[in-house]
């Protein structure tokens, strides 16, 4: 019933910017938390940023001041604006959504999109 589709990945040089988008099949208000994770080759998946239903946000220390997560309820999308990209940001980025108990619960993942930052 729930599908998350990411887009916006690509290849950029260090210092450049990308904007990732996650399109959700369900209404965004049904997800109490949505976020972006990333996994680089040979490393464990890590949380990049999360946004709550009331637009509260949290970021990994490594991306604070450079990345911004936002919601667009009218378009049913969650976005991640990534500025001042570094080679260390290279990873597969995946969208994640969690439904609260009042909406039946559940955890959902997108297929992932590759971000590559060259030096």
C-alpha positions as a LaTeX table, in Angstrom:
\begin{tabular}{lrrr}
\hline
Residue & $x$ (\AA) & $y$ (\AA) & $z$ (\AA) \\
\hline
Unk1 & 0.00 & 0.00 & 0.00 \\
Unk2 & 2.87 & 2.36 & 0.77 \\
Unk3 & 5.50 & 3.14 & $-1.84$ \\
Unk4 & 8.43 & 5.53 & $-1.55$ \\
Unk5 & 10.25 & 6.56 & $-4.72$ \\
Unk6 & 13.49 & 8.55 & $-4.55$ \\
Unk7 & 14.95 & 10.74 & $-7.26$ \\
Unk8 & 17.61 & 13.40 & $-7.69$ \\
Unk9 & 20.81 & 11.46 & $-7.18$ \\
Unk10 & 23.79 & 11.88 & $-9.46$ \\
Unk11 & 27.43 & 12.81 & $-9.83$ \\
Unk12 & 28.72 & 16.17 & $-8.62$ \\
Unk13 & 32.05 & 17.74 & $-7.79$ \\
Unk14 & 33.03 & 18.62 & $-4.24$ \\
Unk15 & 31.34 & 21.83 & $-3.17$ \\
Unk16 & 28.35 & 21.25 & $-5.42$ \\
Unk17 & 24.72 & 20.68 & $-4.56$ \\
Unk18 & 21.99 & 18.12 & $-5.14$ \\
Unk19 & 18.36 & 17.92 & $-4.11$ \\
Unk20 & 16.87 & 14.52 & $-3.39$ \\
Unk21 & 13.12 & 13.94 & $-3.44$ \\
Unk22 & 11.03 & 11.15 & $-1.98$ \\
Unk23 & 7.52 & 10.75 & $-3.36$ \\
Unk24 & 5.14 & 8.89 & $-1.06$ \\
Unk25 & 1.98 & 7.09 & $-2.13$ \\
Unk26 & 0.37 & 7.77 & 1.24 \\
Unk27 & $-0.55$ & 11.11 & 2.74 \\
Unk28 & 2.36 & 12.62 & 4.61 \\
Unk29 & 0.28 & 13.30 & 7.71 \\
Unk30 & $-0.02$ & 9.54 & 8.24 \\
Unk31 & 3.77 & 9.29 & 8.80 \\
Unk32 & 4.90 & 10.59 & 12.16 \\
Unk33 & 8.55 & 10.44 & 11.08 \\
Unk34 & 10.23 & 10.54 & 7.70 \\
Unk35 & 13.91 & 10.62 & 7.01 \\
Unk36 & 16.91 & 9.97 & 4.84 \\
Unk37 & 19.56 & 7.34 & 5.46 \\
Unk38 & 22.73 & 6.61 & 3.57 \\
Unk39 & 25.10 & 3.70 & 3.18 \\
Unk40 & 28.57 & 3.89 & 1.68 \\
Unk41 & 30.43 & 0.82 & 0.38 \\
Unk42 & 31.91 & $-1.16$ & 3.24 \\
Unk43 & 30.13 & 0.90 & 5.88 \\
Unk44 & 26.95 & 0.55 & 7.90 \\
Unk45 & 23.83 & 2.51 & 7.07 \\
Unk46 & 23.53 & 5.75 & 9.01 \\
Unk47 & 20.79 & 8.27 & 9.66 \\
Unk48 & 21.27 & 11.54 & 7.79 \\
Unk49 & 18.18 & 13.57 & 8.68 \\
Unk50 & 14.65 & 13.11 & 10.01 \\
Unk51 & 11.53 & 15.27 & 10.02 \\
Unk52 & 8.44 & 14.82 & 12.17 \\
Unk53 & 4.80 & 15.45 & 11.37 \\
Unk54 & 5.06 & 18.86 & 13.05 \\
Unk55 & 8.19 & 19.72 & 11.00 \\
Unk56 & 10.69 & 19.20 & 13.79 \\
Unk57 & 14.06 & 18.13 & 12.39 \\
Unk58 & 17.27 & 16.44 & 13.45 \\
Unk59 & 20.51 & 15.93 & 11.54 \\
Unk60 & 23.64 & 13.87 & 11.77 \\
Unk61 & 26.53 & 15.97 & 13.03 \\
Unk62 & 28.42 & 15.39 & 9.80 \\
Unk63 & 25.77 & 17.16 & 7.69 \\
Unk64 & 24.56 & 19.93 & 10.01 \\
Unk65 & 24.70 & 23.29 & 8.30 \\
Unk66 & 24.98 & 21.68 & 4.85 \\
Unk67 & 21.83 & 19.54 & 4.44 \\
Unk68 & 18.20 & 20.56 & 4.91 \\
Unk69 & 15.24 & 18.18 & 5.10 \\
Unk70 & 11.74 & 19.46 & 4.33 \\
Unk71 & 8.20 & 18.30 & 3.64 \\
Unk72 & 5.77 & 19.36 & 0.93 \\
Unk73 & 2.38 & 18.04 & 1.99 \\
Unk74 & 0.63 & 19.26 & $-1.16$ \\
Unk75 & 2.95 & 17.17 & $-3.33$ \\
Unk76 & 3.36 & 14.27 & $-0.88$ \\
Unk77 & 7.12 & 14.60 & $-1.00$ \\
Unk78 & 10.02 & 14.81 & 1.41 \\
Unk79 & 13.13 & 16.54 & 0.14 \\
Unk80 & 16.77 & 16.67 & 1.12 \\
Unk81 & 18.71 & 19.70 & $-0.07$ \\
Unk82 & 22.42 & 18.90 & 0.03 \\
Unk83 & 24.89 & 21.77 & $-0.25$ \\
Unk84 & 28.67 & 21.94 & $-0.05$ \\
Unk85 & 28.93 & 18.25 & $-0.83$ \\
Unk86 & 32.07 & 16.38 & 0.13 \\
Unk87 & 33.53 & 13.11 & $-1.18$ \\
Unk88 & 32.65 & 11.59 & 2.20 \\
Unk89 & 28.97 & 12.12 & 1.34 \\
Unk90 & 29.18 & 9.52 & $-1.44$ \\
Unk91 & 26.63 & 6.81 & $-0.67$ \\
Unk92 & 23.29 & 5.31 & $-1.59$ \\
Unk93 & 20.61 & 7.50 & $-0.02$ \\
Unk94 & 17.29 & 5.90 & 0.97 \\
Unk95 & 14.01 & 7.42 & 2.08 \\
Unk96 & 12.37 & 6.03 & 5.21 \\
Unk97 & 8.88 & 6.52 & 6.62 \\
Unk98 & 7.29 & 5.42 & 9.87 \\
Unk99 & 3.59 & 5.35 & 10.64 \\
Unk100 & 2.33 & 5.92 & 14.14 \\
Unk101 & $-0.02$ & 3.56 & 15.97 \\
Unk102 & $-3.12$ & 5.57 & 15.05 \\
Unk103 & $-2.41$ & 4.85 & 11.37 \\
Unk104 & $-1.59$ & 1.18 & 11.84 \\
Unk105 & 2.16 & 1.45 & 12.32 \\
Unk106 & 4.75 & 0.23 & 9.87 \\
Unk107 & 8.21 & 1.08 & 8.55 \\
Unk108 & 8.80 & 1.65 & 4.84 \\
Unk109 & 11.83 & 2.13 & 2.61 \\
Unk110 & 12.46 & 3.44 & $-0.87$ \\
Unk111 & 14.76 & 1.73 & $-3.35$ \\
Unk112 & 17.62 & 4.20 & $-2.88$ \\
Unk113 & 19.40 & 6.67 & $-5.13$ \\
Unk114 & 23.15 & 6.96 & $-5.71$ \\
Unk115 & 25.00 & 10.14 & $-4.80$ \\
Unk116 & 28.62 & 10.38 & $-5.91$ \\
Unk117 & 30.83 & 13.33 & $-5.03$ \\
Unk118 & 34.15 & 13.61 & $-6.83$ \\
Unk119 & 37.20 & 15.43 & $-5.52$ \\
\hline
\end{tabular}
